[in-house]
GROMACS .gro file of C-alpha atoms in nm:
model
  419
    1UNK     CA    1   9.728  12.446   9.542
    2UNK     CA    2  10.023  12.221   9.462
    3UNK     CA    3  10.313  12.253   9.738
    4UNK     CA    4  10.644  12.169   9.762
    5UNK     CA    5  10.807  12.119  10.043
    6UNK     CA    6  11.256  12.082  10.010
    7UNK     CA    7  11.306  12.168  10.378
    8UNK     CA    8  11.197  11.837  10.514
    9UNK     CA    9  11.307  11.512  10.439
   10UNK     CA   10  11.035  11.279  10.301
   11UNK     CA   11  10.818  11.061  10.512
   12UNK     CA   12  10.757  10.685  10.374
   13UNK     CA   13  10.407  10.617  10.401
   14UNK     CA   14  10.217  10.248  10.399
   15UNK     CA   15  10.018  10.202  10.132
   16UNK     CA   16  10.018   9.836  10.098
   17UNK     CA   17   9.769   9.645  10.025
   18UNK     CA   18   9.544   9.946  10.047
   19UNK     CA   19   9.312  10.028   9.776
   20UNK     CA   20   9.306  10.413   9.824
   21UNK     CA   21   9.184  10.550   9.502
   22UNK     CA   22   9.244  10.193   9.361
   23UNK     CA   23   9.637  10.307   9.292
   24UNK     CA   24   9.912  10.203   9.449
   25UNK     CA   25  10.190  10.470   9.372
   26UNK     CA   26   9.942  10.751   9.636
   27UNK     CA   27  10.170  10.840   9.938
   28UNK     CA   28   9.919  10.841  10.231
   29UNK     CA   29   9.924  10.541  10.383
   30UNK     CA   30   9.505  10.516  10.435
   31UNK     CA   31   9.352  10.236  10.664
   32UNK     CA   32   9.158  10.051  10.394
   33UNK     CA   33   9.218   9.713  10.461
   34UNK     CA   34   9.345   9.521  10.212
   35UNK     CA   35   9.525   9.132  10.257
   36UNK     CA   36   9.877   9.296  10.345
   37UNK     CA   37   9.956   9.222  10.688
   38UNK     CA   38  10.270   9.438  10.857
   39UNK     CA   39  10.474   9.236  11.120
   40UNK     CA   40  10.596   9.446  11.399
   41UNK     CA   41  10.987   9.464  11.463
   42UNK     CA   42  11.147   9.448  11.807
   43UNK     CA   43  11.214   9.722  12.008
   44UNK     CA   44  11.509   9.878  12.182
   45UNK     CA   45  11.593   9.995  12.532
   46UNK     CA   46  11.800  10.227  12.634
   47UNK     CA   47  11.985  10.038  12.991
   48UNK     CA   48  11.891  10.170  13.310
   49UNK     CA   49  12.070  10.432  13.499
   50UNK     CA   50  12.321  10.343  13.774
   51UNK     CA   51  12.352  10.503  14.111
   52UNK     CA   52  12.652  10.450  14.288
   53UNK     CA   53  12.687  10.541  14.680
   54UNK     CA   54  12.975  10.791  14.725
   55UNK     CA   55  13.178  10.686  15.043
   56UNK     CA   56  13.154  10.916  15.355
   57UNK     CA   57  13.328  10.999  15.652
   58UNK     CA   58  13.060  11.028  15.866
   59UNK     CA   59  12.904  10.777  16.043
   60UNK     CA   60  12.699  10.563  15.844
   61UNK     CA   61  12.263  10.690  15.922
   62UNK     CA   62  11.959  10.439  15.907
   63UNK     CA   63  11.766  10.534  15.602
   64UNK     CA   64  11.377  10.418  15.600
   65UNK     CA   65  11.248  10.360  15.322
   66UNK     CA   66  10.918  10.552  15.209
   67UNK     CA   67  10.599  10.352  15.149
   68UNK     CA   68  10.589  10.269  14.790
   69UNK     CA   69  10.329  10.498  14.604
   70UNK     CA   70  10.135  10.379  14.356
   71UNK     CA   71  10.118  10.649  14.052
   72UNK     CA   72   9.809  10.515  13.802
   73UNK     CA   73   9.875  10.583  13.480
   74UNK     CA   74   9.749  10.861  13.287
   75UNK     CA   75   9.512  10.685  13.095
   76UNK     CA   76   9.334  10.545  13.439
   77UNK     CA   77   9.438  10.869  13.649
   78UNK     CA   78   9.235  11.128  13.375
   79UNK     CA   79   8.931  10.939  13.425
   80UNK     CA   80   8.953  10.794  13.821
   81UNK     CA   81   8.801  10.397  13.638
   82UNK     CA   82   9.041  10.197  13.569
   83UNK     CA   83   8.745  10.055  13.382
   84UNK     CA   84   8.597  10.363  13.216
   85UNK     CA   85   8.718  10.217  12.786
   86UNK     CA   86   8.458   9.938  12.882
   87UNK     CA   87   8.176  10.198  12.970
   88UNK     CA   88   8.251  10.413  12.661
   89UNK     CA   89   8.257  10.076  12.453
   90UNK     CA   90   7.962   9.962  12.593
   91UNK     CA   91   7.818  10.331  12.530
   92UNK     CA   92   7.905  10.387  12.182
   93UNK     CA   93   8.009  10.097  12.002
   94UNK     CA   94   7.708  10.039  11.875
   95UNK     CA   95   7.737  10.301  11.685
   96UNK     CA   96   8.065  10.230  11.458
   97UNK     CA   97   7.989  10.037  11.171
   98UNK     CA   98   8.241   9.805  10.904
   99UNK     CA   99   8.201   9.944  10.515
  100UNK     CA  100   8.314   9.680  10.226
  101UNK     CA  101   8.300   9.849   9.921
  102UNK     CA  102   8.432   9.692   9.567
  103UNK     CA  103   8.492   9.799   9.195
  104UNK     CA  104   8.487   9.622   8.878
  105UNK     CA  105   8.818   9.693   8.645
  106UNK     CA  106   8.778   9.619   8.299
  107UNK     CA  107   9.153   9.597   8.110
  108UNK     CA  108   9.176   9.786   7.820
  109UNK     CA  109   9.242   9.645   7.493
  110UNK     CA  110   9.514   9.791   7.291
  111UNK     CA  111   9.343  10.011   7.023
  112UNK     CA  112   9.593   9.818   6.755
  113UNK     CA  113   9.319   9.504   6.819
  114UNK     CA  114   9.070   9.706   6.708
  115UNK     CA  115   9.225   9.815   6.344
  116UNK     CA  116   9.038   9.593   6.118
  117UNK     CA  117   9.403   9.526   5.970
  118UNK     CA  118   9.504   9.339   6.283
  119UNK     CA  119   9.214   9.144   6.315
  120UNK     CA  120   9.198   8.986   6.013
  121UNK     CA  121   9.490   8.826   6.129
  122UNK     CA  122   9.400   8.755   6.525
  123UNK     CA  123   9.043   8.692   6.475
  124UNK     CA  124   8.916   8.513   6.771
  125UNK     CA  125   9.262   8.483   6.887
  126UNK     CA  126   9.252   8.910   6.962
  127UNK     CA  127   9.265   8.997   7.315
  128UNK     CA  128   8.941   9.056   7.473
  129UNK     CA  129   8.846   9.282   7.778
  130UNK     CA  130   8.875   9.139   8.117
  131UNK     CA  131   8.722   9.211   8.455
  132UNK     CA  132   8.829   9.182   8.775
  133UNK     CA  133   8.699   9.270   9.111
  134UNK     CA  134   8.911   9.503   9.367
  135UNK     CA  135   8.772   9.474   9.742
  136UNK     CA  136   8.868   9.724  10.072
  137UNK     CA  137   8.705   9.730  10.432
  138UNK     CA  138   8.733  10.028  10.609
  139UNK     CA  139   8.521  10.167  10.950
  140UNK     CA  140   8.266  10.450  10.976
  141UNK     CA  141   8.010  10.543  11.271
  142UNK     CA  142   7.645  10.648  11.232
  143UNK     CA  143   7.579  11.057  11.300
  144UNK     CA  144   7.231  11.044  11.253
  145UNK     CA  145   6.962  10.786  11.319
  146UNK     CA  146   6.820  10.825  11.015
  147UNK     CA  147   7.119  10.625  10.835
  148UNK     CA  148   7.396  10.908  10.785
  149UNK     CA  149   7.737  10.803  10.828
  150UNK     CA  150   8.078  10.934  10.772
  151UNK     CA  151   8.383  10.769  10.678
  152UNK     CA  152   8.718  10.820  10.495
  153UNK     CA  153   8.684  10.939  10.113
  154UNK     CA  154   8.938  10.696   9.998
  155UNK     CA  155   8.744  10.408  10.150
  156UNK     CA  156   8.440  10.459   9.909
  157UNK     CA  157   8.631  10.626   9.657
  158UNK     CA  158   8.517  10.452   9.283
  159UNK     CA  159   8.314  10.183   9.422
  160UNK     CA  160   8.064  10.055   9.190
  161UNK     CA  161   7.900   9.874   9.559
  162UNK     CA  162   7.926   9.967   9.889
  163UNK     CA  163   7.795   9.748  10.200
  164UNK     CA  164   7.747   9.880  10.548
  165UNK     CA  165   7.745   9.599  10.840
  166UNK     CA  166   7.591   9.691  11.188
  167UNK     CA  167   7.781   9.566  11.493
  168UNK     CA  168   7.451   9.353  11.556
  169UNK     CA  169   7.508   9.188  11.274
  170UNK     CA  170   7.280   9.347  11.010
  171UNK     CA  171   7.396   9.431  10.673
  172UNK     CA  172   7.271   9.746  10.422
  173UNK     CA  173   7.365   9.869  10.067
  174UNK     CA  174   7.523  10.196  10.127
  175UNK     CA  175   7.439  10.519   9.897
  176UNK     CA  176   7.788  10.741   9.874
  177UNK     CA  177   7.640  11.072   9.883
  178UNK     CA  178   7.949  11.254   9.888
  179UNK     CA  179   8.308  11.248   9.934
  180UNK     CA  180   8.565  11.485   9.947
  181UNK     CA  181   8.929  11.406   9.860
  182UNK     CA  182   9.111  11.710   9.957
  183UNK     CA  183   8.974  11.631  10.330
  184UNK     CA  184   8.947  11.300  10.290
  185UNK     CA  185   8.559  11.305  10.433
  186UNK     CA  186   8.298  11.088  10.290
  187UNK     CA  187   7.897  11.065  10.378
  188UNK     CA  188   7.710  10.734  10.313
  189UNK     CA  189   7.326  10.606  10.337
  190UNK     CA  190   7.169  10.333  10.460
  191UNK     CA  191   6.813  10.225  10.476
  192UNK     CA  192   6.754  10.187  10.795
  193UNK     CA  193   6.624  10.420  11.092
  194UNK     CA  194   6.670  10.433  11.526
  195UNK     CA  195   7.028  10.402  11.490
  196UNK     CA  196   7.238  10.434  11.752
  197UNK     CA  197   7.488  10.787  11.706
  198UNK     CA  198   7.756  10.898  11.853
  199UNK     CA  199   7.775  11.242  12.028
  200UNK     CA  200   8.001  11.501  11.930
  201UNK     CA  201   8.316  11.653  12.114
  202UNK     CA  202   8.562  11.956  12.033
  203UNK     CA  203   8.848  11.882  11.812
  204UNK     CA  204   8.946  12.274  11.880
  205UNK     CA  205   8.993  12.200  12.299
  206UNK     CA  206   9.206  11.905  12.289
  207UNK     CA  207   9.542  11.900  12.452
  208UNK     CA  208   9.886  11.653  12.382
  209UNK     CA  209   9.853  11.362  12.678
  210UNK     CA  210   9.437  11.339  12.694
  211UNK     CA  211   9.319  11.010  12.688
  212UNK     CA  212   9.110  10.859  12.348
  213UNK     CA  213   9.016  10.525  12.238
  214UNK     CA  214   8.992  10.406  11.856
  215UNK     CA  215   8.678  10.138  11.760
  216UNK     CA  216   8.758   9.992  11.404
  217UNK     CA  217   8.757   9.690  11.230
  218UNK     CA  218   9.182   9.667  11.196
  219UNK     CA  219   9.301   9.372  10.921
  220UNK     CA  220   8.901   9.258  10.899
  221UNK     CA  221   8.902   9.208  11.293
  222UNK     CA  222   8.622   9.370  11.312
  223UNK     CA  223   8.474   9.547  11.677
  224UNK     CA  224   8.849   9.605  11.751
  225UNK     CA  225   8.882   9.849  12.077
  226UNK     CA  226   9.292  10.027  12.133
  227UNK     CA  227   9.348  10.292  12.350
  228UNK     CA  228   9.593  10.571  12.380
  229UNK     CA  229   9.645  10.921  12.417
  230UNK     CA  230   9.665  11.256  12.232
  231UNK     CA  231  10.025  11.238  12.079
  232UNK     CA  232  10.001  11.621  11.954
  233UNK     CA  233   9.757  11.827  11.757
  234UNK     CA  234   9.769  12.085  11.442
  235UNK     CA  235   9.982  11.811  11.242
  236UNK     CA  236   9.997  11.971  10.861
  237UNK     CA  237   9.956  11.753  10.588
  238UNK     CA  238  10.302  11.820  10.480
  239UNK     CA  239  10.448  11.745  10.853
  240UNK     CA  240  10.294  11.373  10.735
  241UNK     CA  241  10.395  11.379  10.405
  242UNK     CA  242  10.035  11.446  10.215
  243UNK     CA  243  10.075  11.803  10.095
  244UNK     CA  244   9.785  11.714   9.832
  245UNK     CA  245   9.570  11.722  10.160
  246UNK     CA  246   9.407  12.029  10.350
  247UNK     CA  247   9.394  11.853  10.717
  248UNK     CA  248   9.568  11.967  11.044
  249UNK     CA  249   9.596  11.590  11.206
  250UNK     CA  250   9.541  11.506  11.558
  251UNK     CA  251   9.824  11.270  11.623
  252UNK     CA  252   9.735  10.960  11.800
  253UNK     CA  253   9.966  10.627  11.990
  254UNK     CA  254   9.614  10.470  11.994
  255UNK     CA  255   9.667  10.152  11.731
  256UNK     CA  256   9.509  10.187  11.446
  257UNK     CA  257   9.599   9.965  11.151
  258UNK     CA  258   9.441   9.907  10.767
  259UNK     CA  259   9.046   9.863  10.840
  260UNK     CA  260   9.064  10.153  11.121
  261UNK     CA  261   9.056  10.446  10.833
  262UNK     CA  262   8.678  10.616  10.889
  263UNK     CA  263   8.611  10.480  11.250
  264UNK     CA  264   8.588  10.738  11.572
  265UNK     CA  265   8.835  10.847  11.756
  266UNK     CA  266   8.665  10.895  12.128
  267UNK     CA  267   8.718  11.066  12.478
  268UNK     CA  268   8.693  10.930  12.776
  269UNK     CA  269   8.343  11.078  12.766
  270UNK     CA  270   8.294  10.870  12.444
  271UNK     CA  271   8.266  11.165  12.247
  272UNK     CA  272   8.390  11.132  11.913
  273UNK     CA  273   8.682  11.356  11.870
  274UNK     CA  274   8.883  11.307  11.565
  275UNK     CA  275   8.839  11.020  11.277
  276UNK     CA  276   9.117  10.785  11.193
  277UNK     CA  277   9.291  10.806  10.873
  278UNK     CA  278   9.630  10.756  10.827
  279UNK     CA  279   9.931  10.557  10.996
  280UNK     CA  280  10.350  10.598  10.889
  281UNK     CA  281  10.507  10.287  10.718
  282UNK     CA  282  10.736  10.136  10.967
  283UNK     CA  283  10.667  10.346  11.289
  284UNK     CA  284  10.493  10.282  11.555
  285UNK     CA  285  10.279  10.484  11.772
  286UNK     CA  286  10.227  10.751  11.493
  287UNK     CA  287   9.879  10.764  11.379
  288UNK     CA  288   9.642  11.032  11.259
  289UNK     CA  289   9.301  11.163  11.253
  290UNK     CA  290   9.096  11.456  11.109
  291UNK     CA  291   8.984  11.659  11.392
  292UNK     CA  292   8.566  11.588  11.438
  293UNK     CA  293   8.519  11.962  11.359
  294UNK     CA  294   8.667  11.950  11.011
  295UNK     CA  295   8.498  11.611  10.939
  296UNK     CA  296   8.152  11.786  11.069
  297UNK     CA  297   8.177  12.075  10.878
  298UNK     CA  298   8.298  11.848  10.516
  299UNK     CA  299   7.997  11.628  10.631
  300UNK     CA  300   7.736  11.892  10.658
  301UNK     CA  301   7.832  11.993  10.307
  302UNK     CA  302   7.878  11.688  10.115
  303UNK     CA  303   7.477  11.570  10.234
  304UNK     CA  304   7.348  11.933  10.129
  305UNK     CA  305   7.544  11.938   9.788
  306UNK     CA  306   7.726  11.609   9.741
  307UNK     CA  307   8.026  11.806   9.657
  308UNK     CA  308   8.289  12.043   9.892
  309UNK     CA  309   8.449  12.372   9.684
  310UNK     CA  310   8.756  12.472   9.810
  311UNK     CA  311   8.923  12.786   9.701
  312UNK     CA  312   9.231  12.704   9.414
  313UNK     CA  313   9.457  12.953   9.299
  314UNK     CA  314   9.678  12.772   9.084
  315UNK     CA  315  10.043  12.779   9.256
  316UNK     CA  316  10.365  12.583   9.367
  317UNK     CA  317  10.505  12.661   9.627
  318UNK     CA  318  10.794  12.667   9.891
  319UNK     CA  319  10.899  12.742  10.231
  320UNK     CA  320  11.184  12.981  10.192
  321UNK     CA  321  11.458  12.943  10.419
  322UNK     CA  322  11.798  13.004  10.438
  323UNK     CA  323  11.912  12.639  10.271
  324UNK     CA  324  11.610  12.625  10.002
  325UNK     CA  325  11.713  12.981   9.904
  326UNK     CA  326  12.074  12.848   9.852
  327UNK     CA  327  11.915  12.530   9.688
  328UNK     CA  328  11.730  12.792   9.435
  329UNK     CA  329  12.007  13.002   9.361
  330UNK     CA  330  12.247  12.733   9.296
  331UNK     CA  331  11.957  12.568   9.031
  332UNK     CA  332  11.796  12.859   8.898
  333UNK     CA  333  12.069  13.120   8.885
  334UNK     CA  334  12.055  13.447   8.734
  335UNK     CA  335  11.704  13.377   8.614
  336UNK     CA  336  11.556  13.414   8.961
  337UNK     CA  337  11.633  13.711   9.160
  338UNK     CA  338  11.517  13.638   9.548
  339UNK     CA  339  11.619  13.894   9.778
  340UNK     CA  340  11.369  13.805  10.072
  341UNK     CA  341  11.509  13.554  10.359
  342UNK     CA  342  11.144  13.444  10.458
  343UNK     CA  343  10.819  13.388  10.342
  344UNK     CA  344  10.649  13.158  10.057
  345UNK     CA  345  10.872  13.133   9.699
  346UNK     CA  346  10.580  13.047   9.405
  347UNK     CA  347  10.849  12.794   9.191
  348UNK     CA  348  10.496  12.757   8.929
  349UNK     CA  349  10.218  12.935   8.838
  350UNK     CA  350   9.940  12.736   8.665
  351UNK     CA  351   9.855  12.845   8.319
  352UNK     CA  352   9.510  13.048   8.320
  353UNK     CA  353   9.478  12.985   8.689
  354UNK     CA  354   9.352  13.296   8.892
  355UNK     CA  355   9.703  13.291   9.013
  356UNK     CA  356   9.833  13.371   8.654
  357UNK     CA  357   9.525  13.588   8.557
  358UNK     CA  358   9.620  13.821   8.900
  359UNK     CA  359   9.978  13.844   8.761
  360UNK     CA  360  10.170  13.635   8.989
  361UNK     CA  361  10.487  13.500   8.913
  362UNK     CA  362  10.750  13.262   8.971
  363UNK     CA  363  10.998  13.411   9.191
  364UNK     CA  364  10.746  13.641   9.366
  365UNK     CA  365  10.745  13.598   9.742
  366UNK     CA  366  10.420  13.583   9.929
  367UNK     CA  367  10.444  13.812  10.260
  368UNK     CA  368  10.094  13.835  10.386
  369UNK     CA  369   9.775  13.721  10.272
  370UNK     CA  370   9.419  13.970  10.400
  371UNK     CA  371   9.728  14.150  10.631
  372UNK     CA  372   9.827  13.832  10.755
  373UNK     CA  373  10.188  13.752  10.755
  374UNK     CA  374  10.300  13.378  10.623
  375UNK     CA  375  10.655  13.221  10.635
  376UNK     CA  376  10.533  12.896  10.584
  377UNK     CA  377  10.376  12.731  10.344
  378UNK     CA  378  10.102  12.565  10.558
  379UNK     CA  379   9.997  12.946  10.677
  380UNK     CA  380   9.920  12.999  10.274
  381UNK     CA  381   9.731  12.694  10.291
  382UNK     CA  382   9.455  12.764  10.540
  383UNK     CA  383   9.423  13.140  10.487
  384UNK     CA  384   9.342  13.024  10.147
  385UNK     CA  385   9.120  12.791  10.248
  386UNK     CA  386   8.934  13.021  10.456
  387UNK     CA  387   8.901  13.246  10.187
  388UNK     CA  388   8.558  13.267   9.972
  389UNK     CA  389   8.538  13.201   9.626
  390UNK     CA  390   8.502  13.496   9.362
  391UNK     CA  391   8.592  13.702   9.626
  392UNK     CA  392   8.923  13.871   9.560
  393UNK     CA  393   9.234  13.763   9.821
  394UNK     CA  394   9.456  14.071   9.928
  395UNK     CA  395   9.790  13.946   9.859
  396UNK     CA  396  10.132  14.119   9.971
  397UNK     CA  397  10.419  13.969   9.737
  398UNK     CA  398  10.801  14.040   9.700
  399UNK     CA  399  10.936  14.057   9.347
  400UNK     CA  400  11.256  14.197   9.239
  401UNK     CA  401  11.330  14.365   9.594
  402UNK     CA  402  10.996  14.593   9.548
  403UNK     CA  403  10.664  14.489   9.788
  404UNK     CA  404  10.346  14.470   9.521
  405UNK     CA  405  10.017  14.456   9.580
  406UNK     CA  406   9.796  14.176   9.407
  407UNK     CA  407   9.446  14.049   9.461
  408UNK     CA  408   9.355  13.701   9.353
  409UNK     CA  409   9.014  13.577   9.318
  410UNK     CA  410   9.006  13.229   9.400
  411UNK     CA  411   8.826  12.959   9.189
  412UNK     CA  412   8.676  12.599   9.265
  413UNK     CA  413   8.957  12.359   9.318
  414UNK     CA  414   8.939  12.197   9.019
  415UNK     CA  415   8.817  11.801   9.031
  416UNK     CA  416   9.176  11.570   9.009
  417UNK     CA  417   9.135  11.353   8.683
  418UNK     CA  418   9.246  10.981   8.787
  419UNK     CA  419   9.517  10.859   8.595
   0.00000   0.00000   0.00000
């Protein structure tokens, strides 16, 4: 599904020197490392508070002052070590791993070249196809010993080669054998066996303020350890500005910088929790990973069939509030007639899409999906995403002040042609 999103102002999101999908107008900012390096600005503070004594009539008392208390901070206090990142590192980083991968381009020569007519008059002067090389660096960490590792889709994505370096030095040629770009999850092979893995946590139990540490390889540093804590959870792709994405981020102050997208995000257990995959141009503090459960689950998939389905139906779509109803009205006039206050406008409906083959419309509002009720459009989102393909999707929609009853039957998302 394509989304829209008027409510929120958009996000700017780095994508320099990153070779995601080897373009550079995509707005996630991925962690491929390219040669760009961001400078960080200086910060602000707000001044300290003042306390003034108030003058008293009585007489003036001895005050004793309390013995200063010592308040570790939460990073130290959740685990009791003040050394416990060293003990994960030492425990896990083994497993995280640096993937280089590269593609050939080849320019295209202007089909007027090739018209006999114009050659006759170029000859060996004509222009002639060129190559050139594009290189990224990105992380990953091993889940099997065997050689499976995941790492971010747009790390891999079009290589032609793609090289997997141990932390003890050892390099491998690495088989892609699968990658999802709607997730952003990608599986790779090496040749090797008695790896080192990482165990698994739950993405589903975390909670804002828990302590994590990110292992990358940041800028080409590679082995880089940061530490942080759990910022917030359930971020939607379009709360980040990557509505093309079907991702609920953890959000992360751990640094993570191009080269981090694909490495772990850990516990203080050193359980990987989350993987690292996108950071907001100019911020700081504000980066995000896909929860481990989601990148499991892609995973699992992509080895079995190299490939993830996920349910389509074929519609834009928008939030429908109070100003993007106003917004609509004043654009659209007459030709829409929206009497709901809430719920999910469809502003396009896909030609031959099983949206258009159920009869929806533009103008209808969604109200529920399988008796679910959805105001937003991230609530469309998943419910479609949890939904099975070929299997027809209950759907409660507004049109024209009457409720109707439609069932869609979703279809295979379908692959996004690169332009």
């Amino acid at each position: 599904m394509k989304t829209k999103n008027h409510h929120s102002a958009p996000k700017n999101i780095d994508t320099r020197g990153l070779p995601h999908r080897w373009r550079a107008n995509n707005i996630l900012g991925m962690l491929s490392y390219g040669v760009a390096v961001v400078f960080l600005g200086s910060c602000s503070f707000l001044p300290a508070k003042t306390f003034e004594t108030q003058p008293s009539d009585t007489q003036p008392q001895k005050t004793i002052e309390p013995n200063p208390v010592f308040v570790a901070p939460p990073i130290i206090s959740s685990s009791g070590d003040p050394n416990f990142i060293v003990k994960v590192v030492q425990q896990v980083g083994t497993a995280v791993v640096r993937i280089d991968s590269s593609r050939t381009i080849t320019s295209r020569v202007p089909d007027e070249f090739k018209d006999p007519f114009f050659r006759r008059f170029f000859g060996d002067a004509a222009p002639q196809p060129r190559q050139r090389v594009e290189r990224g660096s990105g992380s990953g960490f091993i889940i099997n010993s065997s050689g499976q590792i995941v790492t971010n889709s747009h790390v891999v994505d079009g290589a032609d080669r793609v090289t997997v370096t141990l932390k003890d030095g050892r390099t491998f040629d690495g088989k892609v054998l699968g990658e999802d770009p709607v997730t952003d999850v990608a599986t790779i092979k090496i040749d090797a066996n008695n790896l080192p893995t990482l165990s698994v946590g739950n993405s589903d139990a975390l909670q804002p303020g828990e302590a994590v540490i990110a292992i990358g390889n940041p800028l080409g540093l590679n082995n880089t350890v940061t530490s942080g804590i759990i910022s917030a959870t359930g971020r939607s792709s379009s709360d980040i500005g990557a509505s093309d994405k079907r991702v609920d981020y953890i959000q992360t102050d751990a640094a993570i910088n191009p080269g981090n997208s694909g490495g772990p995000l850990l516990n203080t257990r050193g359980q990987v929790i989350a993987m690292n995959t996108a950071i907001i141009q100019g911020a700081q503090g504000l980066g995000f990973a896909i929860p481990i459960n989601t990148v499991q689950k892609i995973a699992q998939e992509l080895i079995a069939k190299g490939k993830v389905d996920h349910p389509y139906l074929g519609v834009q779509m928008v939030t429908l509030t109070p100003e993007n109803k106003e917004r609509i009205k004043n654009i659209a006039g007459d030709r829409l007639n929206i009497t709901a206050d809430d719920g999910v406008l469809l502003v396009d409906i896909v030609p031959q899409s099983p949206a258009s083959v159920a009869g929806l419309r533009v103008g209808d509002v969604i109200k529920s999906i399988n008796s679910q009720p959805v105001t937003k459009i991230e609530q469309v989102q998943k419910l479609v995403e949890k939904s099975k393909i070929g299997t027809k999707l209950p759907m409660q929609v507004e049109r024209n002040g009457q409720i109707v009853q439609i069932g869609v039957q979703p279809a295979p998302l379908p692959a996004r042609r690169e332009g």
